[in-house]
XYZ file of C-alpha atoms in Angstrom:
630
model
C -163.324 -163.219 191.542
C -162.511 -166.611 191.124
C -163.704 -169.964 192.057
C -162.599 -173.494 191.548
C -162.329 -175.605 188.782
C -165.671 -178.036 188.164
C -165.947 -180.869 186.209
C -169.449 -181.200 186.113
C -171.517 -180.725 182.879
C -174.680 -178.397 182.911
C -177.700 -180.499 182.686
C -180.344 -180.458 179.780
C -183.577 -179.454 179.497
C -185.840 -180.989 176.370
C -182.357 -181.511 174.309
C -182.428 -180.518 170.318
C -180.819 -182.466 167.818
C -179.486 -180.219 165.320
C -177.011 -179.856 162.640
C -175.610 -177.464 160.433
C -173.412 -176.643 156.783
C -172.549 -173.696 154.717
C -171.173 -173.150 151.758
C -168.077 -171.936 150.814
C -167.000 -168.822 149.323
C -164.867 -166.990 146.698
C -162.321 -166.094 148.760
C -162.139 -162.727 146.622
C -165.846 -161.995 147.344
C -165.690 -163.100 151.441
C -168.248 -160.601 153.692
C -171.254 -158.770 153.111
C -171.266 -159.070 150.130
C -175.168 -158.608 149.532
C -175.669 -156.387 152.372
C -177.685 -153.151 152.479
C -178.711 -150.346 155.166
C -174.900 -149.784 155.869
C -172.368 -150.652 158.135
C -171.075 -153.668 155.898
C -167.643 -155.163 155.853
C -165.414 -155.279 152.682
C -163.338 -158.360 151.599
C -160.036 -156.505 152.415
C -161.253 -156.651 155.917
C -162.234 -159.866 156.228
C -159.112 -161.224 155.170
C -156.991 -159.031 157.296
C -154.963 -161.328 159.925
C -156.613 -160.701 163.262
C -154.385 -159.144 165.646
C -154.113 -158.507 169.122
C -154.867 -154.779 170.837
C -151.770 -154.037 172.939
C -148.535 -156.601 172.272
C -147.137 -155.196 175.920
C -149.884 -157.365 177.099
C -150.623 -159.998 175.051
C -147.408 -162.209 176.315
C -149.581 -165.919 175.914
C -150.578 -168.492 178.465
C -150.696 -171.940 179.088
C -154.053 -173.311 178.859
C -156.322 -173.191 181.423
C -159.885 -172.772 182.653
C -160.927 -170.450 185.407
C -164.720 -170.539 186.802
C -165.238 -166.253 186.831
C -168.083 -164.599 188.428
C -168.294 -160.988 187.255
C -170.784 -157.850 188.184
C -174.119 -157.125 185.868
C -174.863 -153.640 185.164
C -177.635 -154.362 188.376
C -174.821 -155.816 190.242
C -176.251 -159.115 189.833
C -173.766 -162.191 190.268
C -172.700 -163.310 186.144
C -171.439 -167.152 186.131
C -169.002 -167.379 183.692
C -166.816 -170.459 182.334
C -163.685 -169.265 180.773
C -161.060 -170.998 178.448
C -157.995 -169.912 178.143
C -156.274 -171.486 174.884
C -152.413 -172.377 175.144
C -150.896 -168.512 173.232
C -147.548 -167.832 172.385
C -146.647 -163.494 173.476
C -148.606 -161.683 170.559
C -150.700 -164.969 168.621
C -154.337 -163.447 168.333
C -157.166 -165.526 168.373
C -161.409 -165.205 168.407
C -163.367 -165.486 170.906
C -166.202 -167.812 170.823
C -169.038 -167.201 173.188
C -171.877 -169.828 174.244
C -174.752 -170.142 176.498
C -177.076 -173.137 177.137
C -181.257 -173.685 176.590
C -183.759 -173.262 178.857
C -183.265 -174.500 182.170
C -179.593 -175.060 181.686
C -176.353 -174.239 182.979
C -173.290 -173.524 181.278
C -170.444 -175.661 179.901
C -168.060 -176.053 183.216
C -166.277 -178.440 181.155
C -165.077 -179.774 177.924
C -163.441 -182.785 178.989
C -165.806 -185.465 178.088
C -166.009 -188.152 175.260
C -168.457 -186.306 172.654
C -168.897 -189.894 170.971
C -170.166 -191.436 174.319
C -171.483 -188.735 175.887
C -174.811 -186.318 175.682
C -174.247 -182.405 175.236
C -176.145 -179.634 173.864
C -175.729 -178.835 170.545
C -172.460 -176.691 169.923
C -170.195 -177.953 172.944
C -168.953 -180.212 170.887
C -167.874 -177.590 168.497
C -166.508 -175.765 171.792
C -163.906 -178.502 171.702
C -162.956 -178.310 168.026
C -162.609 -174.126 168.906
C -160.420 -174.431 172.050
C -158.439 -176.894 170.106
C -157.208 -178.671 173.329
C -158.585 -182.405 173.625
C -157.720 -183.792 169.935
C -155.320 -180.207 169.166
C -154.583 -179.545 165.364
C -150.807 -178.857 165.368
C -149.915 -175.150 164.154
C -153.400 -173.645 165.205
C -153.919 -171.465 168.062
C -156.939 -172.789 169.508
C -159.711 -169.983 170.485
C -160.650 -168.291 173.673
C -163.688 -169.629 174.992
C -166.851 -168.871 177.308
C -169.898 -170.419 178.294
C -171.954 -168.466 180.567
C -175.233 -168.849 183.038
C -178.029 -166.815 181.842
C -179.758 -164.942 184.505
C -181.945 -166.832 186.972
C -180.112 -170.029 185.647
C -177.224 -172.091 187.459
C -174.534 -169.742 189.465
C -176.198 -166.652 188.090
C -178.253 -164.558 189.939
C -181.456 -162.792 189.227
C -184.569 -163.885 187.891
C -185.214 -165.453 184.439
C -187.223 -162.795 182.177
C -186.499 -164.756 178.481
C -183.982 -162.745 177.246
C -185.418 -159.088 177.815
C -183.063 -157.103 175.949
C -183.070 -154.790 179.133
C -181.690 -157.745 181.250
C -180.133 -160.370 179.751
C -179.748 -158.560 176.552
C -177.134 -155.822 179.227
C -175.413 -159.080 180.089
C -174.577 -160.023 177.108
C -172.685 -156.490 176.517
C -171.082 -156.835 180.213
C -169.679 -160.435 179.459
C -168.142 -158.693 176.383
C -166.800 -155.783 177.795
C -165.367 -158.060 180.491
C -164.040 -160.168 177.921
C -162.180 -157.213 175.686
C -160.498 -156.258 179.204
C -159.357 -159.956 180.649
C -158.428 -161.556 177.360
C -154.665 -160.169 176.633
C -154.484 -162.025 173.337
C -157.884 -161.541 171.686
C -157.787 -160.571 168.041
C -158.827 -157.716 166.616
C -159.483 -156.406 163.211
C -161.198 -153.694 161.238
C -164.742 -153.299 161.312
C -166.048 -150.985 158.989
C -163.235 -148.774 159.901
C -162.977 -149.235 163.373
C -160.962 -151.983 165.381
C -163.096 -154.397 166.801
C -162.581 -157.788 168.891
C -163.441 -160.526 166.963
C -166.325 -162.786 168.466
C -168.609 -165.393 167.519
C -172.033 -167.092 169.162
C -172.809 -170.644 169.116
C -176.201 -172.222 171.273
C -179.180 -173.849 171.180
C -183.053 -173.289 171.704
C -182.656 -170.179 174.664
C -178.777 -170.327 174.004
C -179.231 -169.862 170.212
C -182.021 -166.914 171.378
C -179.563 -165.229 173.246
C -177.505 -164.109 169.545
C -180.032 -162.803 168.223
C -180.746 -160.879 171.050
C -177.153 -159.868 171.871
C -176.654 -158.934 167.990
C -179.100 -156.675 167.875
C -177.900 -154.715 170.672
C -173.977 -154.935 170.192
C -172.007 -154.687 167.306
C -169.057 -156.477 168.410
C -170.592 -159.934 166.607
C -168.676 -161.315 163.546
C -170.904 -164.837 163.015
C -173.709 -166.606 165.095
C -174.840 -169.923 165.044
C -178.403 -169.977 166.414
C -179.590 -173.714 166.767
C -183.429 -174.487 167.187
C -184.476 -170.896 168.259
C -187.182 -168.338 168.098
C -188.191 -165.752 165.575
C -191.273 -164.291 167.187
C -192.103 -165.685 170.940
C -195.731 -165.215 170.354
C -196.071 -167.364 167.586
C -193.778 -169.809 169.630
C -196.096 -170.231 172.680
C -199.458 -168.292 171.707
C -200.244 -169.376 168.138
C -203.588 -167.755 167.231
C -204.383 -167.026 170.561
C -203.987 -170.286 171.538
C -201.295 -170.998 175.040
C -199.055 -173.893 174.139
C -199.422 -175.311 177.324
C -197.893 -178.328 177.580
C -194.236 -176.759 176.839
C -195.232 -173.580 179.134
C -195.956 -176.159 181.800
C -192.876 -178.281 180.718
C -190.140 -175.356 180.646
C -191.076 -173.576 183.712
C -191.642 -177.284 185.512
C -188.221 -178.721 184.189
C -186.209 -175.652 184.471
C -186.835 -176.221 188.101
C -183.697 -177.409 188.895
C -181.502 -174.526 187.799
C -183.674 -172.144 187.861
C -184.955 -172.764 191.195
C -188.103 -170.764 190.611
C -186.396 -167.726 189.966
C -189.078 -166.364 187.824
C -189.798 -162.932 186.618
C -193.604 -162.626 188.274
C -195.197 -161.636 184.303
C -194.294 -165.522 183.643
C -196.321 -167.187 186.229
C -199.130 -165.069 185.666
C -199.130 -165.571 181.776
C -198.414 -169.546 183.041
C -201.567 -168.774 185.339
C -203.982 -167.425 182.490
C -202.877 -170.339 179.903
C -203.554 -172.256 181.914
C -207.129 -171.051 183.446
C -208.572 -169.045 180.877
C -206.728 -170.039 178.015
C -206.503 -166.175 177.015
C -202.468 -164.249 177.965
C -202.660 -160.734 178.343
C -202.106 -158.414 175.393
C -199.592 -156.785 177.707
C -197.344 -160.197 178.305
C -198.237 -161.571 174.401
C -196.367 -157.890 173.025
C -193.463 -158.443 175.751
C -192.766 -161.630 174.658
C -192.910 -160.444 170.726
C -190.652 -157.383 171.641
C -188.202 -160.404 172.888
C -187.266 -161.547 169.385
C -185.986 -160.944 165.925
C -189.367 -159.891 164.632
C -188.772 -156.783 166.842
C -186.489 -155.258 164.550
C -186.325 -157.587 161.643
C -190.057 -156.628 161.179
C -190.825 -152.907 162.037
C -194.226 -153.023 161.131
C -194.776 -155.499 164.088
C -194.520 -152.428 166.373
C -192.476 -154.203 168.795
C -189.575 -151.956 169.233
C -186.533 -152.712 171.907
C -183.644 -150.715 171.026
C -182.222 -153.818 168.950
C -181.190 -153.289 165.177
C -180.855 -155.398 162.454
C -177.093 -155.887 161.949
C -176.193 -156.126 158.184
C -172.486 -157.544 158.412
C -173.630 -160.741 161.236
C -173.588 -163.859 158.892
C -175.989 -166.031 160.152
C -175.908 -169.895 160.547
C -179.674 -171.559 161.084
C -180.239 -174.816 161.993
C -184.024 -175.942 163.189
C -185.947 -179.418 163.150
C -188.625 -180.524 161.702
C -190.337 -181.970 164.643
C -189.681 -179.073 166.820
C -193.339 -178.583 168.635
C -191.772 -175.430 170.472
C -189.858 -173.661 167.413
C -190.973 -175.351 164.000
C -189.465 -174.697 160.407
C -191.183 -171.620 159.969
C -189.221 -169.619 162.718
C -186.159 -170.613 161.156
C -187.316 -169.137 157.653
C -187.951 -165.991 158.989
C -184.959 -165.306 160.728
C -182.924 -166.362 157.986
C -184.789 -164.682 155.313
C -184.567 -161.623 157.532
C -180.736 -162.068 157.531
C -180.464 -163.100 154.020
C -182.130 -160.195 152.836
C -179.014 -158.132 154.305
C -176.125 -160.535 153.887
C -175.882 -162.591 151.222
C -173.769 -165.564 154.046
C -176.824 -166.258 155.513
C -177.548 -169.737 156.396
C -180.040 -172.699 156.865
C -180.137 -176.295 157.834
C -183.360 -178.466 158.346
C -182.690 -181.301 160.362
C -185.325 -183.775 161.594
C -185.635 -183.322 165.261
C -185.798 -180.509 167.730
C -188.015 -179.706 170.932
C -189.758 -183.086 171.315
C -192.454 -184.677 173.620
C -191.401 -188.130 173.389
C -190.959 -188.423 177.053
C -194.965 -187.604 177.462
C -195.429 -190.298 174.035
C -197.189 -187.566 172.468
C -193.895 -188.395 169.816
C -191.675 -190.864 168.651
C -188.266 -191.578 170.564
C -185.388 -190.903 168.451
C -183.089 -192.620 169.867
C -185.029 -195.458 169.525
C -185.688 -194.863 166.069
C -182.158 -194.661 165.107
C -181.459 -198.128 166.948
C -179.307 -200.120 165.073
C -179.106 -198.256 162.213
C -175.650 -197.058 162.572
C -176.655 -193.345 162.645
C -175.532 -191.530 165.817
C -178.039 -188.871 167.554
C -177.730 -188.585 171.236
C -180.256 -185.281 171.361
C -177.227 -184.330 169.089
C -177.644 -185.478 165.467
C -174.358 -185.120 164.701
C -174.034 -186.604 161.678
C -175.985 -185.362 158.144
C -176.152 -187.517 155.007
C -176.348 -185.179 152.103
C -177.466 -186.186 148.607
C -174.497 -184.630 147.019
C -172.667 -184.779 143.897
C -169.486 -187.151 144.811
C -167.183 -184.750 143.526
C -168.782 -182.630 145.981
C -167.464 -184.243 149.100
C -164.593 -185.372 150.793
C -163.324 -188.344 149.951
C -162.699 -189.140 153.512
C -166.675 -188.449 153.885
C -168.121 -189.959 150.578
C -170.291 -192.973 151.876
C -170.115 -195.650 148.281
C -173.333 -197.719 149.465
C -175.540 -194.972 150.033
C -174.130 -192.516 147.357
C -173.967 -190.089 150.317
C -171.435 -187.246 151.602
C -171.521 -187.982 155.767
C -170.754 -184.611 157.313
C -169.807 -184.466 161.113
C -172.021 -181.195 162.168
C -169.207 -179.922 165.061
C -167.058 -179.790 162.034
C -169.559 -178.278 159.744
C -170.818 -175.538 162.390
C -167.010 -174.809 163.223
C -165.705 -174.552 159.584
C -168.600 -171.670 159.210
C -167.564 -169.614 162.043
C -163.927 -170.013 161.176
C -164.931 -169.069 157.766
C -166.218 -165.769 159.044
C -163.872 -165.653 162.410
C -160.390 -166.202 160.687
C -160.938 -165.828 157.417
C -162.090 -167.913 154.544
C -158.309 -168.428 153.048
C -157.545 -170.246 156.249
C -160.806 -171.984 156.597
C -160.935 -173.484 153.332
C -157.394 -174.719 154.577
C -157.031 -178.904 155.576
C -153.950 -177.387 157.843
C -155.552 -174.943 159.333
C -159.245 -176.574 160.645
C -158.115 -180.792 161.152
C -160.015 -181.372 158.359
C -161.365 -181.170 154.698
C -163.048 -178.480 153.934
C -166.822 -178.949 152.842
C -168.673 -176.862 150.556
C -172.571 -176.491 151.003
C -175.381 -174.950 149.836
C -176.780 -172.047 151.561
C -179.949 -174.076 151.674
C -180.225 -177.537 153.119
C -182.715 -179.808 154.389
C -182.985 -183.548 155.700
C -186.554 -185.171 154.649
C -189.193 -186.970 155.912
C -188.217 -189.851 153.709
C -188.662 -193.531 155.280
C -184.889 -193.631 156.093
C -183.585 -193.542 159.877
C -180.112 -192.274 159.061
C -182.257 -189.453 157.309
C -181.224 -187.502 154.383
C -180.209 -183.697 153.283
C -181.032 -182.421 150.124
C -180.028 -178.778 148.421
C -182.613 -176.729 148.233
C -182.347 -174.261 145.642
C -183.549 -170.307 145.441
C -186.251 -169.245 143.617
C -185.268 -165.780 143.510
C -181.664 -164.504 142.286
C -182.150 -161.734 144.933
C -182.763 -163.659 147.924
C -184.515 -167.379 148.407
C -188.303 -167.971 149.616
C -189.372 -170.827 150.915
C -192.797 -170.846 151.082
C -196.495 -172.162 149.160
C -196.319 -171.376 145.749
C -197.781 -174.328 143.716
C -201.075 -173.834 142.994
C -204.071 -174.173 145.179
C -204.668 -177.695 146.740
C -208.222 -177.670 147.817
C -211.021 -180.039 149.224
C -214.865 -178.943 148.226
C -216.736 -180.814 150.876
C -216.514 -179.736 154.673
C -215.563 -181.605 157.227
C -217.236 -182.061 160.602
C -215.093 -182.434 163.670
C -215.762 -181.748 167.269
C -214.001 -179.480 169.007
C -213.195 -179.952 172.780
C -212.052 -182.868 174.801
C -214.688 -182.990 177.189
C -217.214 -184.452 174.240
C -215.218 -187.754 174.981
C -217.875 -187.985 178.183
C -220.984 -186.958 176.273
C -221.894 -190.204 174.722
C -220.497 -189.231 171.482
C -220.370 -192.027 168.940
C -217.395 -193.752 168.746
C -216.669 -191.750 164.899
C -216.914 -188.677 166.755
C -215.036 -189.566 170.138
C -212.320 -191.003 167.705
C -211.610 -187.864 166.611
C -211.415 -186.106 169.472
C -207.631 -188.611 169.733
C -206.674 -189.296 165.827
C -206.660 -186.865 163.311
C -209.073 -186.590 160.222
C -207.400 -187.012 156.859
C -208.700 -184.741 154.036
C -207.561 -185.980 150.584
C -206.602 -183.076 148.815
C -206.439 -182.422 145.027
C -202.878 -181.960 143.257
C -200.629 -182.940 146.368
C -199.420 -186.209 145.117
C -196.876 -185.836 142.922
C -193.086 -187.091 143.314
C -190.554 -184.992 144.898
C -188.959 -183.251 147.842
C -190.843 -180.565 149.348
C -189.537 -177.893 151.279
C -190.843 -174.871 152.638
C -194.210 -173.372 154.512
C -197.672 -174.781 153.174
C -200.402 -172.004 153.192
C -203.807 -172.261 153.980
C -207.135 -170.075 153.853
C -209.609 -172.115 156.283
C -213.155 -171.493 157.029
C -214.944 -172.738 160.109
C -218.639 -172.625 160.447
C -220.907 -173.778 163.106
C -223.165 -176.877 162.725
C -226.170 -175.466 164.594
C -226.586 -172.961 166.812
C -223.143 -170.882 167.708
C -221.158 -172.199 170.281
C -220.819 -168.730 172.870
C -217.397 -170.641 173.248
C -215.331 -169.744 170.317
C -214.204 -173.420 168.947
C -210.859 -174.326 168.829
C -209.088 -176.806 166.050
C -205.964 -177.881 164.948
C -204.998 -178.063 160.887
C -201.976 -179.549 159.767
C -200.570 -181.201 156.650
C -200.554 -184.923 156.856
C -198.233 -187.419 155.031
C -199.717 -190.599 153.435
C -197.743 -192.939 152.455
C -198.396 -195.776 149.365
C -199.128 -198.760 151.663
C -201.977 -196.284 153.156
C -200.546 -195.298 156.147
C -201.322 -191.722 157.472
C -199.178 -189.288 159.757
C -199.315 -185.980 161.084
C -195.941 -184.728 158.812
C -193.863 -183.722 161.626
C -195.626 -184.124 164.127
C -196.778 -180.381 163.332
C -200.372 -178.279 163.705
C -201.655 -175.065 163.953
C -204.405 -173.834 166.006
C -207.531 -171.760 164.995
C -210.072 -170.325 167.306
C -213.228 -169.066 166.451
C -215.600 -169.131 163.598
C -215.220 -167.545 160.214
C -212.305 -167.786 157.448
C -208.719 -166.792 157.804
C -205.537 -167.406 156.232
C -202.745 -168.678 157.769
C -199.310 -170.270 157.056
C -199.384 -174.352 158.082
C -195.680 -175.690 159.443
C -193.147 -175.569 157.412
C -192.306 -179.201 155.819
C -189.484 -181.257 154.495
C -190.643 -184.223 152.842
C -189.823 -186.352 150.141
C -192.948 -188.054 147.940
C -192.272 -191.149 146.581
C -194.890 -193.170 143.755
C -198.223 -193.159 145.597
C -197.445 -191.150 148.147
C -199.969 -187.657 149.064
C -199.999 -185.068 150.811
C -203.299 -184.387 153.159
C -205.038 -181.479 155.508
C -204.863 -182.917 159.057
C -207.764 -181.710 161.541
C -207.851 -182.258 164.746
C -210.628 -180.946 167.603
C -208.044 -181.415 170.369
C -204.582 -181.803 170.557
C -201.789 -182.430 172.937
C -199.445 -180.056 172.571
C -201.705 -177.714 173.211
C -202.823 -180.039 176.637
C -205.107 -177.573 178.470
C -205.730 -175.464 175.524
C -209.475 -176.964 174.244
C -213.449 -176.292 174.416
C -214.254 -177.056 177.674
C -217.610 -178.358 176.231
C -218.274 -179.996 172.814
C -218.511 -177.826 170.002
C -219.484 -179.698 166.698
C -218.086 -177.573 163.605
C -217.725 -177.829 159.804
C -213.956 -176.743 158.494
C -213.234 -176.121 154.518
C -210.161 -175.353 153.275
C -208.049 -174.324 150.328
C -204.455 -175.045 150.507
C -201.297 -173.771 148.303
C -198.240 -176.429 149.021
C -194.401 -175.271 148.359
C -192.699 -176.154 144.476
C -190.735 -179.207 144.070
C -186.976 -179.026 145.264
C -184.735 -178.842 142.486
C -182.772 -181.536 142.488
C -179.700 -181.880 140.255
C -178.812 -185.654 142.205
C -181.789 -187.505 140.877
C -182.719 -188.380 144.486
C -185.759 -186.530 144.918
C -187.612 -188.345 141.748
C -187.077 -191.657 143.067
């Protein structure tokens, strides 16, 4: 059925600020053209013009938007948001399908000022695809729909994180719905068969909900996952160790749409974070079954009926300072989809999931006052270190030596790319604007600037790229005492020790100063010994990498640490970085004995430990610009 028109924005929960590129290519060699296991699409098919299933009913429409609530396979109430592009009788077009984060609602509307205004990530480029508020002449725009997860805004049902057994059989309905109440969506072959052509564009739980949805239906084209999760347990139980402040923060702030319309296995695993500090094995493997890892990794034993699609190309985009989903979770999934199809994507930006509001981090808005960069929990614009023949001339920035790339326009080019065809999308005509090619790789650095800036990174393998620790072995020979627990703050402590209970301890370490731009995930083998008598309470600390700078100051790089709990040695991959080094600068081990992220998550009494650690930092970026040696 249908019900009126809103023009009312879905609210935010714990915005991201992301960004994306691509890179353009051959227009001979478009597809999967890397792809193994099957099922790949060939360059003849890419290219075909899309077009529409039956041409007695494709006869156009004026464009409109219709509010549409639709049955689930349960026969719970779908809230869907659906926009109909202006369509002459017979013009095909894509269909581009969105969904918002946690605690969200859907995009009601698209009629508000993008440069004035705060939106998720991606509704922006919703604009640019229905082609309707600043319309390029001569191009159809593209059907449209945002949609209410379950448990969230209009929908019904209760919220159970994308359980390919609930949300994941939305995410089929909506499609099937769409194929039947769409009269001019195009079509083209799919290895061999006729299929409609979509795309998938979110954030955080909206970018989780492609990854999901792909690996249960093969109607997917391209995805652009912004800020998302490869492996939930890793996400919220790190080591073992309940991230509770965002566990308290999502379910708290989703509130509002959700309305407490939790599945029951989420306040109990929000009940034992919170109490015992241990989740169930039996919620910890339903959350990993809820992810990529489930069938990019089948040696994680988390099966769910999803398979890894090899003709999906594959758009990343994460933030550096993402407590929820850091770097790391964005080089998995994309090295799980690169490893298939060779049009995989990834963007670093700088921000992500932040605390700011709780001061545990920096404001961003605040720290991009006045410097003429925009980022409203958007950043929307990304300054790459480019060769100037590179870019645009339109976006070539003379002071700063810089391309400036608008990300709506960067994310939209790369589903058009794979949506339309690359003939058209390389085309000024065709997408309102010049065409920008990318590297598959990019990253914006921790690099003293405010309007920060993106770098290529380059592969180190012809076959597929790793970003990871492969310099060799950083290490520091003397242990470190630390206490771990908060309560030691009320034990008469000395001041030294109650310090760093708050601040981090530095730990110089040998080889991590030179110049450069480092990208990738720092590895670490870390050994924690008692400093007495065992502690029957198995300590808990925090490692990170730090960043100090030449004038001495010292940072937590990204705001980023891991957890460890209990004693002994173990190896374990740090946060992934993005940092540029400049003369005098270092690199560090962070260590922490409590930590706020993790705000309920310590040693309930004080437990004094020794840590050592060995640590293997990621190469220097390649860097053809000359930026990254300054």
């Amino acid at each position: 059925m249908l019900i009126g028109v809103t023009r009312v924005l879905g609210p935010l929960l714990l915005a991201v600020g992301l960004a994306g590129c691509l890179s353009e290519t051959d227009p001979t060699m478009v597809g999967n053209s890397g792809s193994s296991g099957g099922g790949g699409v060939g360059p003849s098919e890419t290219e075909m013009p899309l077009r529409v299933k039956n041409q007695q009913m494709a006869t156009g429409h004026a464009a409109r938007v219709e509010q549409v609530v639709i049955p689930a396979f349960d026969g719970t109430d779908l809230a869907l948001t659906v926009y109909f592009p202006e369509l002459d009788a017979g013009e095909a077009t894509p269909l581009l399908l969105h969904s918002h984060g946690f605690g969200g609602t859907r995009a009601a509307t698209l009629d508000f000022d993008e440069a004035a205004q705060t939106s998720e990530i991606g509704v922006d480029t919703l604009q640019v695809a229905y082609n309707e508020k600043q319309p390029v002449a001569g191009r159809a725009g593209w059907y449209v729909i945002s949609y209410d997860q379950r448990g969230h805004g209009e929908t019904g049902g209760n919220v159970t994180i994308l359980d390919p057994d609930f949300e994941g059989k939305d995410f089929k309905t909506i499609l099937d719905w769409a194929e039947a109440n769409l009269p001019n969506l195009g079509y083209r072959s799919k290895a061999g068969a006729m299929n409609p052509v979509v795309g998938t564009i979110g954030r955080s739980y909206g970018g989780a909900f492609q990854l999901i949805g792909t690996g249960l239906d093969s109607r997917i084209d391209a995805m652009v996952p912004n800020g998302t999760w490869y492996d939930l347990r890793y996400s919220l139980n790190p080591g073992g160790v309940p991230k509770t402040t965002y566990l308290n923060g999502l379910v708290a702030g989703g509130l509002e749409s959700n309305r407490g319309r939790y599945d029951p296995f989420l306040f109990q695993g929000l009940v034992e974070a919170n109490t015992t500090g241990v989740v169930s094995d039996e919620i910890v493997k339903r959350l990993g079954s809820q992810g990529s890892i489930s069938y990019c990794d089948l040696s994680a034993n988390l099966p769910r009926g999803m398979t890894l699609k090899t003709d999906v190309p594959a758009f990343f985009i994460q933030g550096a300072t993402d407590v929820l989903f850091n770097l790391n979770e964005a080089i998995q999934n994309f090295e799980c989809y690169r490893k298939v199809n060779a049009d995989a994507k990834l963007l670093f930006v700088k921000y992500g999931h932040l605390l700011n509001a709780l001061g545990v981090q920096q404001d961003p808005n605040a720290a991009l006052e006045g410097t003429g960069a925009k980022y409203a929990f958007n950043e929307s614009l990304i300054w790459l270190k480019t060769a100037q023949n590179s870019c645009p001339a339109a976006n070539w920035d003379a002071p700063t030596g810089r391309c400036v790339l608008p990300l709506k326009n960067m994310m939209f080019q790369f589903l058009a790319q794979h949506l339309v065809g690359s003939r058209q999308a390389r085309s000024q005509n065709y997408l309102g604007f010049d065409p920008i090619p990318l590297p598959e790789i990019a990253s914006v650095l921790e690099d003293s600037r405010n309007d920060p800036t993106a770098i290529e990174v380059k592969s180190n393998s012809s076959n597929r790229p790793k970003l990871e620790g492969v310099r060799a072995a950083s290490a520091f020979s003397t242990p470190t005492q630390v206490i771990a627990g908060v309560a030691g703050l009320f034990t008469g402590l000395t001041s030294t020790q109650a310090a760093q209970l708050a601040q981090p301890v530095y730990v110089e370490l040998n080889n991590a100063n030179e110049k450069g731009c480092f990208v990738g995930t720092p590895k670490a083998t870390v050994k924690v010994e008692p400093v007495g008598p065992a502690s029957p309470e198995s300590p808990i600390v925090y490692v990170g990498i730090g960043l100090k700078r030449a004038d001495g100051t010292q940072t937590v790089l990204h705001d980023q640490v891991t957890p460890l709990k209990g004693y002994g040695e173990k190896a374990i991959d740090l946060p992934g970085i993005s940092v540029q080094l400049k003369e005098g600068d270092s690199l560090t081990l962070t260590i922490q004995g409590y930590n706020p992220v993790f705000v309920s998550s310590f040693n309930r009494l004080p437990v004094p430990v020794t840590v050592s650690a060995s640590v293997a930092l990621p190469n220097r970026v390649q860097d053809p610009t000359g930026f990254c040696a300054l």
